[in-house]
Coordinates of C-alpha atoms in Angstrom, one line a residue:
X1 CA -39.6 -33.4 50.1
X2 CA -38.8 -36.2 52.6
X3 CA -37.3 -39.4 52.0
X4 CA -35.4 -42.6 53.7
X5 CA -32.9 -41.9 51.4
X6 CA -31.4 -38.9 49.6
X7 CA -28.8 -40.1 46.7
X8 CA -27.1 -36.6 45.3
X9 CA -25.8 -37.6 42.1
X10 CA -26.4 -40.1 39.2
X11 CA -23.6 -41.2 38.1
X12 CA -22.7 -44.9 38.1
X13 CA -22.2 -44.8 41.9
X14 CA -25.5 -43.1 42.8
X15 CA -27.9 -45.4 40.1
X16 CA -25.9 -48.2 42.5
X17 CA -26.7 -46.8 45.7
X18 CA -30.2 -45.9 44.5
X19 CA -30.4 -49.2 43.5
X20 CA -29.9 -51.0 46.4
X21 CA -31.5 -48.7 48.9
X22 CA -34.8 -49.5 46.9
X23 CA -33.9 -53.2 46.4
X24 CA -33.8 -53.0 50.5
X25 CA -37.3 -52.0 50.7
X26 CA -36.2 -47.8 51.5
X27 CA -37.6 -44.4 49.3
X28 CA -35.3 -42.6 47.5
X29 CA -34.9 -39.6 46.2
X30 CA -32.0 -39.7 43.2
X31 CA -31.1 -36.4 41.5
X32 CA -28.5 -35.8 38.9
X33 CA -27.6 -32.3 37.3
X34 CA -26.8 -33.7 33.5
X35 CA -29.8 -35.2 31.2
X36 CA -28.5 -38.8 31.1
X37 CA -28.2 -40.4 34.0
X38 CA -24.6 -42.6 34.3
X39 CA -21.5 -40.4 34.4
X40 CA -18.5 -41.4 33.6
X41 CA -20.4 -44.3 31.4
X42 CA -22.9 -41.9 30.0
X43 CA -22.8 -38.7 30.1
X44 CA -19.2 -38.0 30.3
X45 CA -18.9 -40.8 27.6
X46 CA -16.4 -43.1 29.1
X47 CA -16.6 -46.9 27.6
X48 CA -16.0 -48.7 30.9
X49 CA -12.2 -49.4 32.5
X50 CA -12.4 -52.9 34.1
X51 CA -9.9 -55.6 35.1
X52 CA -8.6 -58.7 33.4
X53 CA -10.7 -61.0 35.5
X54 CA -13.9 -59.2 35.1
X55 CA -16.1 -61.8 32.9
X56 CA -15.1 -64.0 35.9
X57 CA -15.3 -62.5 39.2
X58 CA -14.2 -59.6 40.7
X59 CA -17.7 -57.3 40.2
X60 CA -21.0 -57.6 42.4
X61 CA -24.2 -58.9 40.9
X62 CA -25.5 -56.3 40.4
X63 CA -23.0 -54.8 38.2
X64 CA -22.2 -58.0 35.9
X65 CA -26.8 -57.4 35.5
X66 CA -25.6 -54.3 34.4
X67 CA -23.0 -55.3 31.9
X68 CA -24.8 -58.2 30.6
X69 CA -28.1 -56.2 30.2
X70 CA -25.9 -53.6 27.7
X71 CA -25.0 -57.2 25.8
X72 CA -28.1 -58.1 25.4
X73 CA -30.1 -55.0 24.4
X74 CA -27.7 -55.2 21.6
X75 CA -28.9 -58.5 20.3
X76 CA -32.3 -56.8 21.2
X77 CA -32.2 -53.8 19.0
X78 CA -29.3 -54.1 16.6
X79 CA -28.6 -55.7 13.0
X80 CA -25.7 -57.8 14.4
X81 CA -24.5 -60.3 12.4
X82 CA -25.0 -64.3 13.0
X83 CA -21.8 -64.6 14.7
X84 CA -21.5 -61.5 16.8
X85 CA -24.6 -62.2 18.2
X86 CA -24.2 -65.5 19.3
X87 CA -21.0 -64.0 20.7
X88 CA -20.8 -64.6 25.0
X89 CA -18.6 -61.8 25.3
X90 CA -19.8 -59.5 22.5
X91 CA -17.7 -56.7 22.6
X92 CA -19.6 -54.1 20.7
X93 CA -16.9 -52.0 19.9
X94 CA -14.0 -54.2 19.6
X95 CA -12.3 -51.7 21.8
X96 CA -9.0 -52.8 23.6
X97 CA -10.0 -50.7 26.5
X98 CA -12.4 -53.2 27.7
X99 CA -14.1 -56.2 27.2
X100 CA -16.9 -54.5 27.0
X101 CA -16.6 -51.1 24.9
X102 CA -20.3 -50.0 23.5
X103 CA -22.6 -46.7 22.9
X104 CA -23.2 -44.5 25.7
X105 CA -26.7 -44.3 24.9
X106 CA -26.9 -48.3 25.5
X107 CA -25.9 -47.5 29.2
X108 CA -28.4 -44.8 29.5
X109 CA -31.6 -47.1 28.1
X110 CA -30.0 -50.1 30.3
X111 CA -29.9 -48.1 33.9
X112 CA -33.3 -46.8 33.2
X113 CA -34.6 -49.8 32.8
X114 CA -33.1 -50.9 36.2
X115 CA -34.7 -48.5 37.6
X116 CA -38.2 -48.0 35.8
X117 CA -40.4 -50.2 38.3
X118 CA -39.1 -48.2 41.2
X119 CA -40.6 -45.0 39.7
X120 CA -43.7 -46.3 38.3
X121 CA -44.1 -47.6 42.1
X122 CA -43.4 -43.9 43.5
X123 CA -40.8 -45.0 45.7
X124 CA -38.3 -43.6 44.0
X125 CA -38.4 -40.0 42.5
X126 CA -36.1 -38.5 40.7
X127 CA -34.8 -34.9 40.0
X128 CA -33.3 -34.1 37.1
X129 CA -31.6 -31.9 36.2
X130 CA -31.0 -30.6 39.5
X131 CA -27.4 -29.9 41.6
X132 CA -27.0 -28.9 45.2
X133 CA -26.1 -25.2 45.9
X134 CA -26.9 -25.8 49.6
X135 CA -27.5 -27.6 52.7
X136 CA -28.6 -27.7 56.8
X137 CA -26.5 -29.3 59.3
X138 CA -27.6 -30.1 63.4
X139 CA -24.2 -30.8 65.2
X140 CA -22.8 -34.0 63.1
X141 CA -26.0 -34.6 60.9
X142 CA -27.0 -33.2 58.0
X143 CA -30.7 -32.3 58.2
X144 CA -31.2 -31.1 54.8
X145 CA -29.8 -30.5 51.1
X146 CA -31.2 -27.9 49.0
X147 CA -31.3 -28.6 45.0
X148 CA -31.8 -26.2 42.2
X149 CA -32.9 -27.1 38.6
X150 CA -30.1 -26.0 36.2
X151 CA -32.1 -24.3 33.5
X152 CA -35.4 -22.5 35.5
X153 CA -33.4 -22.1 38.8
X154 CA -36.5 -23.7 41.0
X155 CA -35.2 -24.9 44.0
X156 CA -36.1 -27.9 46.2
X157 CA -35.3 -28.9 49.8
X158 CA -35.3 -32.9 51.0
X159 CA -34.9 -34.2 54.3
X160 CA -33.8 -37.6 54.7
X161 CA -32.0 -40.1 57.5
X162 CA -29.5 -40.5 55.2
X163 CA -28.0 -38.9 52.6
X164 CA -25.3 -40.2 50.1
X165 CA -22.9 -38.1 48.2
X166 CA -22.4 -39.5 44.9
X167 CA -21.5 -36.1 42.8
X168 CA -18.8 -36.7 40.5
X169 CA -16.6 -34.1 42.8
X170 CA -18.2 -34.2 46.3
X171 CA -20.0 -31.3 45.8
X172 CA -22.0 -31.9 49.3
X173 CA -19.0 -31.8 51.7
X174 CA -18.0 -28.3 51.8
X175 CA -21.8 -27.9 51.7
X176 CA -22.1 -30.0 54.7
X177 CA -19.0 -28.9 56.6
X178 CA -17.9 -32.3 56.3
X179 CA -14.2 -33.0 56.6
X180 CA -12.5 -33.5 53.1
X181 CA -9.1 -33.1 51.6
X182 CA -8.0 -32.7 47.6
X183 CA -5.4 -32.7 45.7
X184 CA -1.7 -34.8 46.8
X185 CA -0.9 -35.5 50.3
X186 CA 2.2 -35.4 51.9
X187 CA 4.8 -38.1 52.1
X188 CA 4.7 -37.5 56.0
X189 CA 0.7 -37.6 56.7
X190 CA 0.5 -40.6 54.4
X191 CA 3.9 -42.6 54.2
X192 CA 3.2 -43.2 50.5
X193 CA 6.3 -44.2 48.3
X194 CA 4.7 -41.6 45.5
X195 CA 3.7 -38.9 47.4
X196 CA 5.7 -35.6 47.8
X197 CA 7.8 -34.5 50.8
X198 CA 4.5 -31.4 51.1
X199 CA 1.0 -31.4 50.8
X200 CA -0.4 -30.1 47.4
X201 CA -3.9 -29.6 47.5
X202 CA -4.7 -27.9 44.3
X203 CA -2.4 -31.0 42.9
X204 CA -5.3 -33.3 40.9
X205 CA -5.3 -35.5 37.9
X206 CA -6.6 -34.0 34.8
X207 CA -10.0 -33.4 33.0
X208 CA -11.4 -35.0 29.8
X209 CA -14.7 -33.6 27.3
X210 CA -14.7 -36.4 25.1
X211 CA -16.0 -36.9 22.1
X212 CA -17.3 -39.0 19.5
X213 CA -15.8 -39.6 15.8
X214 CA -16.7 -41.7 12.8
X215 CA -14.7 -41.6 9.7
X216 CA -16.8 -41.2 5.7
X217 CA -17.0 -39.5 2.8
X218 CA -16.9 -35.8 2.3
X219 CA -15.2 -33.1 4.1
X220 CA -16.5 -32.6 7.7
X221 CA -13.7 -30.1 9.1
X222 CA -15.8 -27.1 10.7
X223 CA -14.6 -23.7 11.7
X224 CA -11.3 -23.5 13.3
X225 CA -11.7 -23.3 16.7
X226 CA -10.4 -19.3 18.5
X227 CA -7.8 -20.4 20.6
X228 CA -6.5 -23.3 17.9
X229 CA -3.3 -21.6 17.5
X230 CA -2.3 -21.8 21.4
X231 CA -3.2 -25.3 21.5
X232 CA -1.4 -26.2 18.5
X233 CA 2.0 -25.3 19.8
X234 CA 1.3 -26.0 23.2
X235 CA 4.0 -28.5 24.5
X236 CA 4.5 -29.9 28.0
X237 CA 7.9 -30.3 29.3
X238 CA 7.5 -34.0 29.8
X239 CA 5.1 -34.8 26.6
X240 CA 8.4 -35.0 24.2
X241 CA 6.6 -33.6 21.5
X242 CA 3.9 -31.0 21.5
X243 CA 0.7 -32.5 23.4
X244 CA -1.2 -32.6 19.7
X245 CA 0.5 -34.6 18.1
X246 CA 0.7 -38.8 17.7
X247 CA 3.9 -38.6 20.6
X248 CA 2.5 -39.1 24.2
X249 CA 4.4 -40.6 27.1
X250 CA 3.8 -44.4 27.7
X251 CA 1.8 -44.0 31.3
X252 CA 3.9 -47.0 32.8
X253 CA 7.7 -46.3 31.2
X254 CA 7.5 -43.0 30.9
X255 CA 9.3 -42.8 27.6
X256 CA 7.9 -40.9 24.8
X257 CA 5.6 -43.3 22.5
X258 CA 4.3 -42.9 19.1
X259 CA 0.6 -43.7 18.7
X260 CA -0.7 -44.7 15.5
X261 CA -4.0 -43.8 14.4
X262 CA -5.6 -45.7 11.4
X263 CA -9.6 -44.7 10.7
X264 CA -11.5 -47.7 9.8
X265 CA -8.9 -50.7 10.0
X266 CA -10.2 -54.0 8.1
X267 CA -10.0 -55.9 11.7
X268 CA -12.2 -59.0 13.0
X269 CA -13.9 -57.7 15.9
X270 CA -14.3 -61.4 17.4
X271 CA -10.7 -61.6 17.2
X272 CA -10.3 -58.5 19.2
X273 CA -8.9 -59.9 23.0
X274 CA -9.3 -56.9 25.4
X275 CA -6.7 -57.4 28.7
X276 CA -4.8 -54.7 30.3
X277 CA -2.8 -56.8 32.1
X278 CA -1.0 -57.7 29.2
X279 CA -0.8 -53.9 27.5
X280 CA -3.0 -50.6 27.8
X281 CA -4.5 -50.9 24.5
X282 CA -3.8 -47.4 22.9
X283 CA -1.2 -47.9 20.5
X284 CA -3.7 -47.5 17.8
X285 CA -5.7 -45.2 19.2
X286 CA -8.9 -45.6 16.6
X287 CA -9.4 -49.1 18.2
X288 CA -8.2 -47.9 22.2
X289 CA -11.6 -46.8 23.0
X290 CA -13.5 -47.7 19.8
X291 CA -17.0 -48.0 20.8
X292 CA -18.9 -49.4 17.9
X293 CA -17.1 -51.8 15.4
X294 CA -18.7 -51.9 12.1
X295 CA -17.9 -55.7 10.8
X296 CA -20.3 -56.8 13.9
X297 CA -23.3 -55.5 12.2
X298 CA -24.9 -56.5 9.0
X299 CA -23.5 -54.6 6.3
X300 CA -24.2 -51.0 5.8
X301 CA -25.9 -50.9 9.1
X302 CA -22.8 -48.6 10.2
X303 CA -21.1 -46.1 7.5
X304 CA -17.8 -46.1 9.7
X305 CA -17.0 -48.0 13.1
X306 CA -17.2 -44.7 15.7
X307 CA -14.4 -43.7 18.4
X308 CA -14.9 -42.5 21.5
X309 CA -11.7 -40.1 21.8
X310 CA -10.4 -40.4 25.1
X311 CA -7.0 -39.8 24.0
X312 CA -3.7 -38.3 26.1
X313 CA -4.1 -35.2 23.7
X314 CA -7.4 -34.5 25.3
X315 CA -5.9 -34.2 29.2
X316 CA -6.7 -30.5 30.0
X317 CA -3.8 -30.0 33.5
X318 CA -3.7 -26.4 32.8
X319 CA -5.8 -25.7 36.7
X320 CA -7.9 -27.3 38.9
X321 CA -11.9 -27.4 38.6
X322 CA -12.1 -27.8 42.5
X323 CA -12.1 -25.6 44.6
X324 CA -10.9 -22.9 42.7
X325 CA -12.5 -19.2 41.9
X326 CA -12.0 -20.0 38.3
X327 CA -13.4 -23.4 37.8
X328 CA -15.3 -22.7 35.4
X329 CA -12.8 -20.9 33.0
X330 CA -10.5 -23.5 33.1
X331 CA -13.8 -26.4 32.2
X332 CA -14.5 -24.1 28.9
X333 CA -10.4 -24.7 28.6
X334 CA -11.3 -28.1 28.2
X335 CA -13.5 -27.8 26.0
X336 CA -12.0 -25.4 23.7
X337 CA -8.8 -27.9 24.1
X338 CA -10.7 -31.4 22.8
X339 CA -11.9 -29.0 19.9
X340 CA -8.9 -28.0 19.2
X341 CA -7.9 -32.0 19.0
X342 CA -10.6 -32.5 16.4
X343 CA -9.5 -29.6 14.1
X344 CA -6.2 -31.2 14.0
X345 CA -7.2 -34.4 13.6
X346 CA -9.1 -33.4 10.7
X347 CA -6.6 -30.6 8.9
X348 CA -3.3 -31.4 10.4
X349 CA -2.6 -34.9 11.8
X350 CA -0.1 -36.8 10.0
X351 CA -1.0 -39.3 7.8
X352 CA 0.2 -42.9 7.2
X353 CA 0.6 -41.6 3.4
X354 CA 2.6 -38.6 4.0
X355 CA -0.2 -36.4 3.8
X356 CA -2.0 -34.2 6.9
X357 CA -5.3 -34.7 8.0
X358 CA -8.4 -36.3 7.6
X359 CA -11.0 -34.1 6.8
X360 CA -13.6 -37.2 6.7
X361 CA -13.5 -37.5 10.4
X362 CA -17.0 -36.2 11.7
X363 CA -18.1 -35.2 14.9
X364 CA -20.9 -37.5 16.5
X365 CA -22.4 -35.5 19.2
X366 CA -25.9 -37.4 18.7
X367 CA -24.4 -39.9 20.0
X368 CA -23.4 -38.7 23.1
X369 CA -26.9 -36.7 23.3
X370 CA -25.1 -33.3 23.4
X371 CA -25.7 -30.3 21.0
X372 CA -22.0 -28.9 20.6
X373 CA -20.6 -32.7 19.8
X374 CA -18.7 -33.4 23.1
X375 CA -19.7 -35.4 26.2
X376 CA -22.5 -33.7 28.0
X377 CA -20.2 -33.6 31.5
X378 CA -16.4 -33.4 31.4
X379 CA -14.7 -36.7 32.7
X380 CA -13.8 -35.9 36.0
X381 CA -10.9 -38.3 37.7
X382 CA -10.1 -36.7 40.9
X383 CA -12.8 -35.6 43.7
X384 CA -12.8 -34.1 46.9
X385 CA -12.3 -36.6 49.2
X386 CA -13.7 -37.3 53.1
X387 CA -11.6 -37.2 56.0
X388 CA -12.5 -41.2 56.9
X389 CA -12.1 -43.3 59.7
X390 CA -9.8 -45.0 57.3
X391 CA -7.8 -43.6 54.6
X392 CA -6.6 -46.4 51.8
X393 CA -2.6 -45.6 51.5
X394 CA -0.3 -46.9 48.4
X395 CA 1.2 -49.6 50.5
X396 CA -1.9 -50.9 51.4
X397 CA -2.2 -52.6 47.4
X398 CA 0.7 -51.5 45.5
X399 CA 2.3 -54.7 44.1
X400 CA 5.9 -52.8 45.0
X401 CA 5.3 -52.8 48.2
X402 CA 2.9 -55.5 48.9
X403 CA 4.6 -58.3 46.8
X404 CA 3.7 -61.6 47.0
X405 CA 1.5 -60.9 49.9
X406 CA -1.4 -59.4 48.1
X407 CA -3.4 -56.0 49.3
X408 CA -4.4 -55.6 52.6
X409 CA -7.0 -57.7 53.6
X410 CA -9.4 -55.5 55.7
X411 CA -11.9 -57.1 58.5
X412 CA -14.6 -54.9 57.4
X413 CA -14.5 -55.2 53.5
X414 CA -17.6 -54.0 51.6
X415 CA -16.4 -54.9 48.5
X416 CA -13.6 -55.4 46.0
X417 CA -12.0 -53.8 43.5
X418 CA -8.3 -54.0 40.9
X419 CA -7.3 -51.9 38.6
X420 CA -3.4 -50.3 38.2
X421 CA -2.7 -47.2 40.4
X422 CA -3.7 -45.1 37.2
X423 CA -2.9 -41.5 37.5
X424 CA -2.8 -39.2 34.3
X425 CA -0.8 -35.5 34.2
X426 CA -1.7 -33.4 37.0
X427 CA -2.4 -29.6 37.7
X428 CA 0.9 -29.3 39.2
X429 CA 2.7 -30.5 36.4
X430 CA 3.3 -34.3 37.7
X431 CA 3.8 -37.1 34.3
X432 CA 1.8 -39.9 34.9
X433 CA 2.2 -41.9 38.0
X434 CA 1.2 -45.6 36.9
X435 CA 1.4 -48.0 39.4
X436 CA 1.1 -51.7 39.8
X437 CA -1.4 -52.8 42.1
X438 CA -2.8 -55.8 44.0
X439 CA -6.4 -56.4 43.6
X440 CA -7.9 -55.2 46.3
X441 CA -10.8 -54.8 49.1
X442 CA -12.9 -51.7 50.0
X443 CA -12.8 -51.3 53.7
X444 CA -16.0 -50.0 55.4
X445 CA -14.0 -47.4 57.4
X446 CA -13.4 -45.7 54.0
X447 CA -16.6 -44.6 53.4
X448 CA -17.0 -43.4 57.1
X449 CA -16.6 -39.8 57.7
X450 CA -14.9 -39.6 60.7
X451 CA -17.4 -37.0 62.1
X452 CA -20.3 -36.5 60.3
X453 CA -22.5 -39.3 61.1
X454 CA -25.8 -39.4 58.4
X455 CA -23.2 -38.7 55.2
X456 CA -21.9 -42.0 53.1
X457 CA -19.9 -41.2 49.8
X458 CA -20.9 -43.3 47.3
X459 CA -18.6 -42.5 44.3
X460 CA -14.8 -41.1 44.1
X461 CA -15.2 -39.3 47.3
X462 CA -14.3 -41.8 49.8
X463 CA -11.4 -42.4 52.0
X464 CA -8.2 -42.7 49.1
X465 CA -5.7 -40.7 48.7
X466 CA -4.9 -38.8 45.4
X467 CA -2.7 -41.9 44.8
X468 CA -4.8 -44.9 45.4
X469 CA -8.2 -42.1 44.2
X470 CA -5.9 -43.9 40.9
X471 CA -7.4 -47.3 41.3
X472 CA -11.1 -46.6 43.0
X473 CA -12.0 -44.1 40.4
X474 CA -13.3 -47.1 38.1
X475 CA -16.7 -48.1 36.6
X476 CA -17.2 -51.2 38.7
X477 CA -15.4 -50.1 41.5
X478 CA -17.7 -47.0 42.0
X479 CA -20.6 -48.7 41.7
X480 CA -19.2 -51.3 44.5
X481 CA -18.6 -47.9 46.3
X482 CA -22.1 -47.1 46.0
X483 CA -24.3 -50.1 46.3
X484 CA -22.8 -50.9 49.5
X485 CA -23.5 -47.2 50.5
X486 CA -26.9 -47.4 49.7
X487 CA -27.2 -50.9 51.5
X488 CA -25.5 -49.2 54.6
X489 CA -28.1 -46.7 55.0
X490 CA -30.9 -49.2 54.6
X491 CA -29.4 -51.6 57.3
X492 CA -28.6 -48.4 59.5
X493 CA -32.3 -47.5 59.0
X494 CA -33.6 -50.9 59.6
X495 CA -31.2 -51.6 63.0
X496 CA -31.6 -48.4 64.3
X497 CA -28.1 -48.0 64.7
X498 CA -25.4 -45.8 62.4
X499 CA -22.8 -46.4 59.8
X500 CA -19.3 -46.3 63.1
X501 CA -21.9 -48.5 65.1
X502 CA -21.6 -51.0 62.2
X503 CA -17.9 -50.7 61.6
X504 CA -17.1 -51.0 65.3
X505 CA -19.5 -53.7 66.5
X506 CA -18.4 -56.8 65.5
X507 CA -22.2 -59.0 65.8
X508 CA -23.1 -55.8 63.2
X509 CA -20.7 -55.8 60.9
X510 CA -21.1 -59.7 60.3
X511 CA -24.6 -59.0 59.8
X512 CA -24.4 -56.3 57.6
X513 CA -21.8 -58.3 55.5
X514 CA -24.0 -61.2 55.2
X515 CA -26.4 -59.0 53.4
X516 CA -23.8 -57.5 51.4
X517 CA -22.8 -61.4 50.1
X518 CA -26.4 -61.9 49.8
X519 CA -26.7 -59.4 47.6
X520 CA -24.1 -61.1 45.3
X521 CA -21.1 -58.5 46.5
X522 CA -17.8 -59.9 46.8
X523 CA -15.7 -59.4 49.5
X524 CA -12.5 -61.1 48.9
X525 CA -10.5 -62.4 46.2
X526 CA -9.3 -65.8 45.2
X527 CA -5.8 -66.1 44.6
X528 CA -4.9 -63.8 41.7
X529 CA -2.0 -61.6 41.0
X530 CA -1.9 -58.0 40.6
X531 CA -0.3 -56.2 37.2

C-alpha cells in the first residue's frame, strides 16, 4: 500500500494526526492494533485528565469538537433528564476527575464519526487490528513499515513520505533505528531538580487494566482469582499499608491517605464541580473517575451509576513492559493484579458498617467492549521517547523553578498544554513524583528527531523526559501532539521541504504556524497561573 501519510497507531494522538492530515487535503493510512479506536479514552478506558481552564481555552478546535460532540451525542441517544440535558457542561458522570467523565463507548462512536466521510471518500483507509513488527530504512528515511493483523497474522507493507508514530509506546523507533531513550535520565544529562544523580532506563511509571464496576442486587463475586493470595499481602515500602487496601499515599504530600469508597452515594450530579487545581478528586474514590451518574438519567434508565476503577491499588510497578524480554509476563501481572482488586473489593474491602465486602459490585466489561471485563489495552503512561532536537526539561514549566515567570515560552510553539508534573510509582521503586507546573507550550523541536528525517511522533513519544513525559502524557495534550504532527507532514508535503527545514527557517515556521492558528490550535497562553 502507498500513501501521503502513514499514521501507526489510533489512539487519541493518531485519530488527531489522521485528522488533520486528511483535513489538509493528504491520504492516510491509519492502523491501530486494538478493536476501538481511541486509547487511553477508549480502549484503555481512561475518562479524560484535563486542566482547570479547559471549558475556556487551553485545547485546539479540534479537540473542544471532540469533547462537545461526546456532550451532545448524549442528549442524542440517552434518557437524560430535563435538567441534565439542558446542562452546558454536562458532565455525564459526575466524576471529579474531569469536567467531562462519560462511557468509553461514547468516545469510540464520536471519533468514528469524525472520521466516517474520510473513509466513505477512500482517502483514508484504515487497518485494524494491525501492529508493526517491522520496517525499511534508506540512510535517515524510513521507506517502509510492515503491519501484521493480530489474529490471522496477514501482513501488509505501506510506503509513505511520511510516517507518524503514534503507538501508545513508540513501537516504530527501535523498528526504525531511530534514536530514543526510556526510563529516568540523569541529573547530569538533564539538570532536572527530580531526576537522579544516574541514568535509569528501565525506570518508568506504572501500568493500569482498568475496569468497569456498577453496584446492584445479588451477589456478583466470581472465582478467586490464582495469584489472589500474593496480591493480598503485597505491600510496598512506601504505600503505608498493604497496596489493597483504602490507604494509598496522597501523590502531592506523600503522606499515607485514607480513601473512602461509598457505592451509589445519593449526590446531585449538577452540583458536582470538577477542578484539580483545587484537589485531585479521589478521596471518594466511587465518584474519582465515576463515568456514568445515575440521577442524570430518567429514573431506572441506570440500575447503579458505573465506575471506571482507575484507582492507586491498580498500579502494576512490579517491571517494565518496554524493552524488556518479559514484557509480556509482567502485562498478564497486571491483569491478574486489577482482578485481584475486584475480588477484594467484592469479599474483603472494609465496609463503612463494619462489615467486608461488597459482593453487589459487578464487573462491566460490556462496557468497555472487552470479553474478560477489563480495558481492552492496558493504560500505558510512559513511552519510549525520541532523541529530539529539543528535549522539554523540568525547569522549563515547573512552577518551583519557573515561579512567577511562567513556562518557557518557545519561538516555535505548536501547541499548548498544562497539567501537574504527574508521575505515579515507578519500576524502580520511586513514590510518586507530583509536581507543580506552569501551563505550558509544545515546542516544534520536540517532535523532531534529531536524525531521522520522514519520522514525527504524534503521541507520548516526543522529546520529554520521564519527568515532564508527567505532564504531556494527557488526553488533550496528545492530541495537540498529534494534530500538529499530522499538519507538519501535510505542509512538509505541500512546501517540498522537511520537518528541521520548518523549525529552522524562520519565513517557514511563520507560515506553518499560521496554519496551525488557522486550524483553531493555540499557541500561547493568556495570563494564567500554574497549580
Amino acid at each position: 500500500m502507498q500513501t501521503d501519510v502513514l499514521v501507526v497507531g489510533g489512539g487519541l494522538g493518531g485519530v488527531a494526526a489522521a485528522l488533520s492530515a486528511l483535513r489538509a487535503g493528504r491520504s492516510v493510512v491509519l492502523t491501530e492494533e486494538f478493536d476501538w479506536l481511541g486509547g487511553q479514552l477508549t480502549s484503555q478506558a481512561v475518562p479524560p485528565d484535563e486542566h482547570t481552564w479547559v471549558e475556556q481555552f487551553g485545547i485546539t478546535a479540534s479537540y473542544r469538537a471532540l469533547r462537545e460532540g461526546i456532550r451532545d451525542y448524549y442528549r442524542r441517544h440517552y434518557p437524560l433528564t430535563s435538567a441534565s440535558r439542558a446542562a452546558v457542561q454536562l458532565n455525564p458522570g459526575a466524576g471529579y476527575v474531569s469536567k467531562l467523565c462519560h462511557e468509553p463507548r461514547v468516545a469510540l462512536a464520536v471519533l468514528e464519526e469524525l472520521l466516517a466521510p474520510f473513509r466513505s471518500s477512500g482517502r483514508l483507509r484504515m487497518l485494524q487490528p494491525f501492529r508493526p513488527v517491522a520496517a525499511e530504512t534508506d540512510g535517515d528515511r524510513v521507506s517502509a513499515v510492515t503491519v501484521q493483523h493480530r489474529d490471522s497474522g496477514e501482513q501488509l507493507t505501506i510506503t509513505a513520505p511520511y510516517i507518524l508514530d503514534a503507538t501508545e509506546t513508540g513501537e516504530l523507533l527501535p523498528l526504525t533505528g531511530t534514536e530514543y531513550v526510556t526510563g529516568f535520565e540523569a541529573q547530569s544529562e538533564t539538570g532536572e531538580p527530580s531526576a537522579p544523580a544516574e541514568a535509569q532506563p528501565l525506570n518508568m511509571q506504572a501500568v493500569s487494566y482498568c475496569f468497569a464496576i456498577d453496584h446492584v442486587d445479588g451477589n456478583h463475586v466470581g472465582d478467586k482469582p490464582a495469584n489472589y493470595a500474593f496480591w493480598r499481602n503485597y505491600q510496598p515500602s512506601f504505600w503505608g499499608d498493604r497496596l489493597l487496601s483504602w490507604t494509598a499515599p496522597d501523590p502531592r504530600t506523600l503522606e499515607s491517605s485514607l480513601r473512602t469508597f461509598t457505592p451509589n452515594p445519593d449526590d446531585d450530579p449538577l452540583a458536582v464541580v470538577a477542578d484539580q487545581r483545587r484537589t485531585g478528586g479521589d478521596t471518594n474514590l466511587w465518584t474519582f473517575r465515576r463515568i456514568a451518574a445515575r440521577r442524570h438519567f430518567e429514573p431506572g434508565a441506570y440500575d447503579s451509576d458505573i465506575c471506571l476503577v482507575n484507582w492507586p491499588m491498580i498500579d502494576y510497578f512490579e517491571g517494565p513492559v518496554i524493552d524488556v524480554p518479559d514484557a509480556d509476563r509482567h502485562l498478564a501481572a497486571a491483569k491478574e493484579l486489577s482482578q485481584a482488586v475486584l475480588y477484594w473489593l467484592q469479599t474483603e474491602a472494609p465496609r463503612p458498617d463494619g462489615g467486608a465486602g461488597f459482593p453487589g459490585l459487578r464487573l462491566r466489561g460490556d462496557v468497555l467492549g472487552s470479553t474478560d471485563g477489563l480495558a481492552q489495552a492496558p493504560y500505558i503512561r510512559e513511552s519510549r521517547r525520541i532523541k529530539a532536537e529539543y528535549t522539554v526539561v523540568e525547569q522549563d514549566l515547573a512552577v518551583a523553578v519557573r515561579g512567577s515567570r511562567g513556562a518557557v515560552e518557545y519561538d516555535d510553539s505548536v501547541g499548548i498544554g498544562m497539567y501537574r508534573i504527574d508521575l505515579h510509582p515507578s519500576t524502580g521503586g520511586d513514590n510518586y513524583i507530583d509536581v507543580a507546573s506552569s501551563p505550558f507550550r509544545i515546542p516544534l523541536g520536540a517532535l523532531i528527531p534529531r536524525r531521522v528525517e520522514n519520522l514525527l511522533p504524534a503521541n507520548k513519544n516526543l522529546g520529554t523526559t520521564h519527568i515532564t513525559n508527567g505532564c504531556y502524557r494527557l488526553h488533550p495534550v496528545e492530541w495537540n501532539i498529534g494534530e500538529a504532527a499530522g499538519l507538519l507532514a501535510a505542509f512538509c508535503l505541500d512546501r517540498g521541504t522537511c520537518p528541521r527545514a520548518v523549525r529552522n527557517t524562520p519565513a517557514l515556521l511563520g507560515e506553518f504556524q499560521s496554519r496551525l492558528v488557522a486550524q483553531g490550535i493555540e499557541l500561547g497562553w493568556p495570563a494564567v497561573e500554574g497549580y
